[in-house]
GROMACS .gro file of C-alpha atoms in nm:
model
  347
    1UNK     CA    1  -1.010  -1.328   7.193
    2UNK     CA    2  -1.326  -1.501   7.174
    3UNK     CA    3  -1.509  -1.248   7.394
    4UNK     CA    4  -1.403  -0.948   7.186
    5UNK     CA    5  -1.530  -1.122   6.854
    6UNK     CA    6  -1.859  -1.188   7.063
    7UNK     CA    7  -1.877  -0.820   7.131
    8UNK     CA    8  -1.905  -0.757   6.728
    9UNK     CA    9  -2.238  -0.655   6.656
   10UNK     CA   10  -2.411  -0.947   6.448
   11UNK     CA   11  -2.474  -0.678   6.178
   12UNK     CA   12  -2.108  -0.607   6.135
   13UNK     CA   13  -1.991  -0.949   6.153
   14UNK     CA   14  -2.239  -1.054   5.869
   15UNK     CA   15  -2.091  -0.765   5.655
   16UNK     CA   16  -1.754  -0.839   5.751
   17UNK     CA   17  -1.835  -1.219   5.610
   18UNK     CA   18  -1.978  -1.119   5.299
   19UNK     CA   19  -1.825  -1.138   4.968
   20UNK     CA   20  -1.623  -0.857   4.866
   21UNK     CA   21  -1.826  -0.694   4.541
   22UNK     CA   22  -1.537  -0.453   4.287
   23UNK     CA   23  -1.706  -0.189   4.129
   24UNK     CA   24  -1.653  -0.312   3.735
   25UNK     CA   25  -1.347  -0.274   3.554
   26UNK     CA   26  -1.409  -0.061   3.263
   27UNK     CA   27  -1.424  -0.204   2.932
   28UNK     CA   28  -1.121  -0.209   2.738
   29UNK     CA   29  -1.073   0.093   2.532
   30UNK     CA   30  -1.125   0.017   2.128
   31UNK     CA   31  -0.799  -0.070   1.970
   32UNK     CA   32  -0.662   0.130   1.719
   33UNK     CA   33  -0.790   0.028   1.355
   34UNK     CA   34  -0.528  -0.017   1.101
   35UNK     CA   35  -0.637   0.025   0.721
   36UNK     CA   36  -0.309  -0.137   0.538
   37UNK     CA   37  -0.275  -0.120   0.196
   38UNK     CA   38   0.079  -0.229   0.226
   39UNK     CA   39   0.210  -0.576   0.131
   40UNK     CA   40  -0.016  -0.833   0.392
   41UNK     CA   41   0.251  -0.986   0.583
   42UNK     CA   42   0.412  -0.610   0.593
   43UNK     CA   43   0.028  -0.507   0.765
   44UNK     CA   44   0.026  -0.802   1.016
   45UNK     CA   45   0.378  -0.748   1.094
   46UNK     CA   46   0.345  -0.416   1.157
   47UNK     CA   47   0.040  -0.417   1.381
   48UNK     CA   48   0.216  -0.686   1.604
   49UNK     CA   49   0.544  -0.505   1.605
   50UNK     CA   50   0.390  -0.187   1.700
   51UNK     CA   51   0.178  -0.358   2.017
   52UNK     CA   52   0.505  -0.511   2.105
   53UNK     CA   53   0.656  -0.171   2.129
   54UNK     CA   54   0.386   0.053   2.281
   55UNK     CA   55   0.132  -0.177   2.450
   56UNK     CA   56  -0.170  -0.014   2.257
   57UNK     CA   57  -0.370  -0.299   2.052
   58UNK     CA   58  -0.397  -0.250   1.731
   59UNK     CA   59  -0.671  -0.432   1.454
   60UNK     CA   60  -0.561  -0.424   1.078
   61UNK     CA   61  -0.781  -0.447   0.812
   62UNK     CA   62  -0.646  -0.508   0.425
   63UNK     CA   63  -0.727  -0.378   0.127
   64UNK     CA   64  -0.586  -0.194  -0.208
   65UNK     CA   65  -0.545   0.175  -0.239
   66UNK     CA   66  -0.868   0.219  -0.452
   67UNK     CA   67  -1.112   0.000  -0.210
   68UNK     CA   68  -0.956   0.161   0.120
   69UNK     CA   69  -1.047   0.519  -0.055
   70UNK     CA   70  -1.389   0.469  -0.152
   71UNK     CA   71  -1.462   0.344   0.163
   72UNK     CA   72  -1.320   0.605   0.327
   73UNK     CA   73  -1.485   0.868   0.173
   74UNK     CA   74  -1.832   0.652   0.260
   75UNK     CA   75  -1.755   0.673   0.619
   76UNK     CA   76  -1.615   1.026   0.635
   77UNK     CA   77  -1.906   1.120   0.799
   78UNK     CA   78  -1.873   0.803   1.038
   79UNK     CA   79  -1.473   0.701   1.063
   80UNK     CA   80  -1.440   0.300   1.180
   81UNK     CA   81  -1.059   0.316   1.099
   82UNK     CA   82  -0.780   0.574   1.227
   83UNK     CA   83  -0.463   0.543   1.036
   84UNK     CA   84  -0.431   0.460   0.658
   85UNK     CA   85  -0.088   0.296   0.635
   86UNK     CA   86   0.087   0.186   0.313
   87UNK     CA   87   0.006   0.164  -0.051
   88UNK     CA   88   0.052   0.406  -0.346
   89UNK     CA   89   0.015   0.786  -0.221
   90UNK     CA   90  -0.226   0.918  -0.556
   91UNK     CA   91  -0.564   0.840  -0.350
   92UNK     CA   92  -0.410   0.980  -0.044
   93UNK     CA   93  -0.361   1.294  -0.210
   94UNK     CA   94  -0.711   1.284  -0.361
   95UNK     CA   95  -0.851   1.200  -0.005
   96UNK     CA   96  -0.625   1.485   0.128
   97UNK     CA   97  -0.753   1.751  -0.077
   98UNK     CA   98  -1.124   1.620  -0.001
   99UNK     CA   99  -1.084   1.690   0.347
  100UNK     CA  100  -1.068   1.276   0.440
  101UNK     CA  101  -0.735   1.333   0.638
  102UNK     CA  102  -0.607   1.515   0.947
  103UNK     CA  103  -0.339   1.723   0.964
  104UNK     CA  104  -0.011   1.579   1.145
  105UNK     CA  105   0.341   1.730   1.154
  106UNK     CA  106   0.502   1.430   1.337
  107UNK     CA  107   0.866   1.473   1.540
  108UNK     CA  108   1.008   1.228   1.319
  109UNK     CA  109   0.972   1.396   0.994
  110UNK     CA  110   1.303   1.560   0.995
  111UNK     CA  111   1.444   1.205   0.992
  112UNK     CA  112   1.273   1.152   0.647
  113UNK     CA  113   1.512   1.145   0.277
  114UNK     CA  114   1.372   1.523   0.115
  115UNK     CA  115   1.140   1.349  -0.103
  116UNK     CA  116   0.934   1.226   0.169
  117UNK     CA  117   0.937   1.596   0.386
  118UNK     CA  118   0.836   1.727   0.023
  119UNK     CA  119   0.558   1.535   0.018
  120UNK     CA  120   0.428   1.594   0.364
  121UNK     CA  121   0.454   1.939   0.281
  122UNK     CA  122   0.275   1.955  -0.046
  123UNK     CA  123   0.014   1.779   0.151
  124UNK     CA  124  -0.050   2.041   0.444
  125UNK     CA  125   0.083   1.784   0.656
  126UNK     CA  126  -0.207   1.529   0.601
  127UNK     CA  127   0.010   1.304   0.403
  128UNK     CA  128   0.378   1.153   0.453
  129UNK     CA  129   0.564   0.932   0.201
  130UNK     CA  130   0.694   0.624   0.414
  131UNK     CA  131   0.834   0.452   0.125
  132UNK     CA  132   0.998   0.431  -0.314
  133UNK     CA  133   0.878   0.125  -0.525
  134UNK     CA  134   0.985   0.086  -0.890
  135UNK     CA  135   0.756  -0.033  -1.197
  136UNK     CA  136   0.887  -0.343  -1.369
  137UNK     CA  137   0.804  -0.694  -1.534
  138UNK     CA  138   0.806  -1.041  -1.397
  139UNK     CA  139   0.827  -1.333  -1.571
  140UNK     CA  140   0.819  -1.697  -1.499
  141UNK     CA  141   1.070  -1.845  -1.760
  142UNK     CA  142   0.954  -2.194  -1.760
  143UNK     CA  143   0.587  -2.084  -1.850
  144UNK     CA  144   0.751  -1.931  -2.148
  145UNK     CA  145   0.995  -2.190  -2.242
  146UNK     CA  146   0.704  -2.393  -2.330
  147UNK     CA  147   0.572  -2.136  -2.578
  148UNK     CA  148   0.917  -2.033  -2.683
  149UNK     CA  149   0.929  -1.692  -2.547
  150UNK     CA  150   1.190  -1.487  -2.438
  151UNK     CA  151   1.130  -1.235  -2.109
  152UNK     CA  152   0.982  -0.876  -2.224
  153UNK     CA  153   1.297  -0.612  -2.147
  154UNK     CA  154   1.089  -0.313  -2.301
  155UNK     CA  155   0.750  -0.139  -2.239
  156UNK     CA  156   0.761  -0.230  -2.629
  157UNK     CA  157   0.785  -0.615  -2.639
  158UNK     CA  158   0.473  -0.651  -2.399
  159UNK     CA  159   0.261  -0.526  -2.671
  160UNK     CA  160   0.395  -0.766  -2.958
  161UNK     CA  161   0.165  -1.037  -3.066
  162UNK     CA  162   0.363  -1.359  -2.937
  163UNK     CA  163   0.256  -1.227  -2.553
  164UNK     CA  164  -0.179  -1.262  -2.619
  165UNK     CA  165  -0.302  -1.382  -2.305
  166UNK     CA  166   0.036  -1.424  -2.131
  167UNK     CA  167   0.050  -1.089  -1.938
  168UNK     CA  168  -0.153  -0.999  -1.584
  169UNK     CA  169  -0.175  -0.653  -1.450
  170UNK     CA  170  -0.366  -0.469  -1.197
  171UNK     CA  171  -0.692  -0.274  -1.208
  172UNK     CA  172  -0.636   0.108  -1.184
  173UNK     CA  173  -0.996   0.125  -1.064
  174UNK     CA  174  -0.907  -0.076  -0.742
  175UNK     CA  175  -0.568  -0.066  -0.713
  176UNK     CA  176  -0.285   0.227  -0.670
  177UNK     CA  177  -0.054   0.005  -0.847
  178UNK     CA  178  -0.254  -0.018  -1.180
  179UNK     CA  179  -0.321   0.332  -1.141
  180UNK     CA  180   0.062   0.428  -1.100
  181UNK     CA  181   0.153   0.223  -1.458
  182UNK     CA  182  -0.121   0.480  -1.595
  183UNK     CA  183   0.095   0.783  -1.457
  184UNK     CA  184   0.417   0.593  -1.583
  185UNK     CA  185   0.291   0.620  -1.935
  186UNK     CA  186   0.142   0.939  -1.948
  187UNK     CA  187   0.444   1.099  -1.836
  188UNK     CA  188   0.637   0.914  -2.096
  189UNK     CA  189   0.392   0.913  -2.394
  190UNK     CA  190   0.157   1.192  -2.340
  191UNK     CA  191  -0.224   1.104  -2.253
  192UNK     CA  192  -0.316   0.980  -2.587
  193UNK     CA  193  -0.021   0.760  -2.651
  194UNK     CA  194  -0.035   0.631  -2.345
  195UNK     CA  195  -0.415   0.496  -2.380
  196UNK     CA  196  -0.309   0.425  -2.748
  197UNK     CA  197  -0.032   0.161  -2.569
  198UNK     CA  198  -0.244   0.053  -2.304
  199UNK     CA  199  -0.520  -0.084  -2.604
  200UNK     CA  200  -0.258  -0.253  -2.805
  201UNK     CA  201  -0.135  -0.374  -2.460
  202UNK     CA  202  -0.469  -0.473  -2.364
  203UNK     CA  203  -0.533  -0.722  -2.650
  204UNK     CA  204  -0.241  -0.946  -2.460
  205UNK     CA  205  -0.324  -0.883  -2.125
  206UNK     CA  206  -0.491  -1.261  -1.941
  207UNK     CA  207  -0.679  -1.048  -1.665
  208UNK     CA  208  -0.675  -0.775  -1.485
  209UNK     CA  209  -0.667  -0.845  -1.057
  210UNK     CA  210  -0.821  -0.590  -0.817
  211UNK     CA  211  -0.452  -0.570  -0.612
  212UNK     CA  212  -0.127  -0.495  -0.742
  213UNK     CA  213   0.011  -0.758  -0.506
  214UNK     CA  214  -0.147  -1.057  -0.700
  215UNK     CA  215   0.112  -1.031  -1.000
  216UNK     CA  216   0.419  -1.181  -0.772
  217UNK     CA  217   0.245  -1.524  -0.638
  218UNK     CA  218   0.071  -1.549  -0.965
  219UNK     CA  219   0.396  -1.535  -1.221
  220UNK     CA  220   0.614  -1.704  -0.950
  221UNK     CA  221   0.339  -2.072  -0.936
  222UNK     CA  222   0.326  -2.032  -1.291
  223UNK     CA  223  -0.067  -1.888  -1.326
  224UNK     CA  224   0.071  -1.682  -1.579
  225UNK     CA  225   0.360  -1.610  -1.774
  226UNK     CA  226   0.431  -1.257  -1.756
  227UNK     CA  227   0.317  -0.993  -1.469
  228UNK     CA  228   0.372  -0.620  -1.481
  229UNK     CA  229   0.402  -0.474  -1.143
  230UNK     CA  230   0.628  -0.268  -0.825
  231UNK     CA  231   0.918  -0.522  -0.890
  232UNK     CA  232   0.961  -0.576  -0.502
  233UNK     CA  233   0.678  -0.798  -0.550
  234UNK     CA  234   0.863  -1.013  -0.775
  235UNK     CA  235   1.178  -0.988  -0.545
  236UNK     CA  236   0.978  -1.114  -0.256
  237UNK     CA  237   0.948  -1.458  -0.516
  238UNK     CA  238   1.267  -1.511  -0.533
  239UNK     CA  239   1.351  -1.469  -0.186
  240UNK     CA  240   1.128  -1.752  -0.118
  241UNK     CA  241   1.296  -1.980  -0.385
  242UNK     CA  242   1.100  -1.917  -0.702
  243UNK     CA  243   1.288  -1.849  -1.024
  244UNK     CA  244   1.119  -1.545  -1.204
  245UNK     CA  245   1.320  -1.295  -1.405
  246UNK     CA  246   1.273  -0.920  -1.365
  247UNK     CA  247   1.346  -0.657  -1.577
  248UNK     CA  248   1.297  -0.265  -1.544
  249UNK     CA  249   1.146  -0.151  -1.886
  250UNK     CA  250   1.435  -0.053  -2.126
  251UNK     CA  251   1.278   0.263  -2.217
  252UNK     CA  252   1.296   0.410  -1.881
  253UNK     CA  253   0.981   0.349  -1.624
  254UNK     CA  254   0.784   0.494  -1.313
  255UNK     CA  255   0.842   0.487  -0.968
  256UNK     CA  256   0.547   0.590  -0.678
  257UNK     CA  257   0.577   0.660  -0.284
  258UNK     CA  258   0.405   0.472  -0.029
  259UNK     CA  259   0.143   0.704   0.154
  260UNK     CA  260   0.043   0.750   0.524
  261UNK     CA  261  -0.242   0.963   0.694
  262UNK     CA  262  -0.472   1.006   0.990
  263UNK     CA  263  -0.842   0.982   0.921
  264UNK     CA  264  -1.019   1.316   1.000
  265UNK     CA  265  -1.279   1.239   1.298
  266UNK     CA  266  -1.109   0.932   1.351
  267UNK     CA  267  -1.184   0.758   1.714
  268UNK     CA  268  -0.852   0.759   1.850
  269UNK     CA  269  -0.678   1.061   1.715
  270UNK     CA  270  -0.450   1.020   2.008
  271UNK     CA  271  -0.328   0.666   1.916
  272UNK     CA  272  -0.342   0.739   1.558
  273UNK     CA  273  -0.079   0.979   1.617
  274UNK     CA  274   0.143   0.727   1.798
  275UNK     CA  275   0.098   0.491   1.543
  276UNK     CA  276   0.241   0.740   1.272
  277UNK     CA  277   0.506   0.844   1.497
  278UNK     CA  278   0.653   0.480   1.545
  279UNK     CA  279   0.576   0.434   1.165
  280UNK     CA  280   0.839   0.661   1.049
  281UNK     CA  281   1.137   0.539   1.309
  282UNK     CA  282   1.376   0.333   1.136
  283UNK     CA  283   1.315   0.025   1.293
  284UNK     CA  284   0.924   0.001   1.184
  285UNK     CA  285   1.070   0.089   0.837
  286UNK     CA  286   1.284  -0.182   0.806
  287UNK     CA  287   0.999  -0.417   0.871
  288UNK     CA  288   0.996  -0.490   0.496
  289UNK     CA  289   1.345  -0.626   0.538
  290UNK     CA  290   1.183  -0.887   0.802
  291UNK     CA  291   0.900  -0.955   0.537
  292UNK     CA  292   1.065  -1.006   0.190
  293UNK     CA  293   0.936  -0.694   0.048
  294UNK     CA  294   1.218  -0.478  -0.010
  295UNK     CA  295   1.092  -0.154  -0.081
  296UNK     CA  296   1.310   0.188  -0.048
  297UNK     CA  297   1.208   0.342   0.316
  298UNK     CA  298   1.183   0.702   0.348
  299UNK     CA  299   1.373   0.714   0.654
  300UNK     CA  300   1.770   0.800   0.632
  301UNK     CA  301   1.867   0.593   0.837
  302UNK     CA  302   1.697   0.288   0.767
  303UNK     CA  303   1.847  -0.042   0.623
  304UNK     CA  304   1.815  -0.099   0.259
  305UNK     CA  305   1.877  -0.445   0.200
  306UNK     CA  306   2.072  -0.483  -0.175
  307UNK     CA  307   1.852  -0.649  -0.340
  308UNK     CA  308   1.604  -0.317  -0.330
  309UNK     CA  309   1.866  -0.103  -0.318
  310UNK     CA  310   1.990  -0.200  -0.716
  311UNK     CA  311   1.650  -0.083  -0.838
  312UNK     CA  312   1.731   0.296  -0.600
  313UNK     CA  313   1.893   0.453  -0.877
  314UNK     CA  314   1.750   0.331  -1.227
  315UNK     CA  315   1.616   0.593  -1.477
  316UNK     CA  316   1.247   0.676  -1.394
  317UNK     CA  317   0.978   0.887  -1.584
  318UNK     CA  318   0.862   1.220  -1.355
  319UNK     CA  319   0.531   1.089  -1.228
  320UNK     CA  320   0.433   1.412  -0.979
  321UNK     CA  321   0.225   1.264  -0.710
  322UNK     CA  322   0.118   1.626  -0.720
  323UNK     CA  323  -0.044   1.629  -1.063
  324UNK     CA  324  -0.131   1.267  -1.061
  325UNK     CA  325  -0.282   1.262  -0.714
  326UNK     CA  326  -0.503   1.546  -0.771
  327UNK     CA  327  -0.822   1.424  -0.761
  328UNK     CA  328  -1.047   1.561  -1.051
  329UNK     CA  329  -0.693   1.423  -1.286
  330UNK     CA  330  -0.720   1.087  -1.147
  331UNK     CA  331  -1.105   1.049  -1.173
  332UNK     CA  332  -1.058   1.180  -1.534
  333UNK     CA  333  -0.791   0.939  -1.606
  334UNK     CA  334  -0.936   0.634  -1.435
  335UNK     CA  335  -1.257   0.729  -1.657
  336UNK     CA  336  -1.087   0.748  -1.933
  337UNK     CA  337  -0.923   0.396  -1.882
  338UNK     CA  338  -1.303   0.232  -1.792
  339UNK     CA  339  -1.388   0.400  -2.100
  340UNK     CA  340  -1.133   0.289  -2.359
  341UNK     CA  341  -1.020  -0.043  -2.197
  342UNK     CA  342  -1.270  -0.213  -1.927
  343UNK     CA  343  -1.581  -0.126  -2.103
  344UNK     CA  344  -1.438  -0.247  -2.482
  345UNK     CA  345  -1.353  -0.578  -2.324
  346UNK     CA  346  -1.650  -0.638  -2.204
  347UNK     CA  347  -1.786  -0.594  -2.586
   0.00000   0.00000   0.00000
């Protein structure tokens, strides 16, 4: 044995000693980017539940609907996300018909309730509806015990004179679900009633917040009396042990879809794609379930937890996405409200 390792050529031997040198691994791809504009928990959630079941890494990013679309259409020329998941569809339709959106007939649309195939459809495919949310009030009913105030049933009592300063809403500039309570009215009222409403109803309105998702937290800790918002955000309160009364407006009110779409020229078309494929099976559509905010999924066969489902069938003003979502409509509209409301407050 020793002979034969002395017959090893010292050249060989010195190789055969050396450390072994890998060639180096390749950098991990970039994960998928996730621009949510659903609930925050339902965005984390969802990112974590969908590495869980496919392995890819995913980063989210939050923000309203009307943040996530301005900056998308300042990047179209540049995409940094792939997939726009959640929030109200109106600027995904506007996006859509500006060319910000691939086109995507997934497997899993047939699963879908018709109102969400419709809207893929209409679309050309570069929008799906992934979920229904309702337009209601929240109130806190200590905050207005103290002032002797009974909860606002009707689109009418938030405009009478005993609710100045009590009521928060969302800006329509920066958020879908301001914008949708514009649609709401207009298709109840016509476009001057409606702005005639929203500047009586502005005289009692505390503030304005850029997300629609501020009005829940803020009525349930008492910031404010009276918030006017998707009434799953006011659900989620009490789940967690709050007391805050809700009421769907008397007169009838709005309802909106939840929007999904790939960005065009996004970096990973291919995992964008997967991610809106597991988006629409029924288990990633119950995550709101796991969450607290009970929203009405698009898929059949989903679980709808009761306390969402009582709010499935209540009477609801026809707010077409189509009309509503188109964009030179909603620019006019959203003009119209800087014009009348935001820019006579500031006076």
């Amino acid at each position: 044995m020793r002979g034969a390792f002395a017959r090893v050529p010292a050249f060989a031997l010195a190789l055969a000693l050396a450390p072994v040198v890998l060639p180096a691994a390749p950098a991990l791809a970039r994960p998928l980017v996730v621009y949510c504009s659903h609930d925050p928990d339902a965005c984390e959630l969802a990112a974590t539940m969908f590495t869980r079941d496919t392995g890819v890494p995913a980063s989210v990013v939050r923000k309203p609907t009307g943040e996530f679309y301005a900056q998308i259409r300042a990047e179209r020329d540049n995409p940094k996300g792939d997939v726009w998941y959640g929030g109200t569809i109106e600027p995904f339709l506007q996006g859509a018909a500006e060319g910000l959106f691939a086109p995507y007939r997934s497997p899993r649309l047939a699963d879908l309730h018709p109102w969400a195939q419709k809207q893929a459809a209409a679309s050309g495919d570069r929008v799906v509806a992934i979920y229904r949310i309702i337009v209601g009030f929240g109130s806190n009913p200590a905050v207005l015990a103290k002032k002797s105030l009974a909860a606002p049933r009707c689109w009418s009592d938030l405009v009478k004179p005993e609710y100045r300063g009590e009521i928060e809403m969302a800006n329509p500039l920066t958020s879908g679900t301001g914008y949708t309570i514009i649609a709401t009215l207009v298709a109840q009222r016509g476009e001057d009633g409606a702005f005639a409403y929203l500047r009586a109803l502005d005289a009692n309105v505390f503030r304005y917040t850029q997300s629609g998702t501020a009005q829940g937290p803020d009525v349930a800790r008492g910031e404010v009396g009276i918030g006017v918002a998707f009434v799953h955000e006011f659900v989620t309160q009490q789940l967690a042990g709050f007391t805050v009364d809700i009421a769907v407006p008397c007169e009838g009110t709005g309802d909106a879809l939840g929007g999904m779409a790939i960005l065009a020229g996004a970096p990973q078309p291919d995992l964008a794609r997967q991610f809106y494929d597991w988006a629409l099976t029924a288990p990633a559509q119950e995550i709101a379930n796991r969450t607290r905010n009970l929203i009405l999924p698009a898929h059949r066969a989903a679980e709808v937890r009761p306390e969402a489902a009582r709010y499935a069938s209540v009477q609801v003003a026809d707010v077409d996405p189509a009309r509503f979502g188109a964009p030179d409509e909603r620019r006019r509209l959203l003009a119209r409200w800087q014009r009348d409301i935001a820019d006579s407050r500031r006076r």
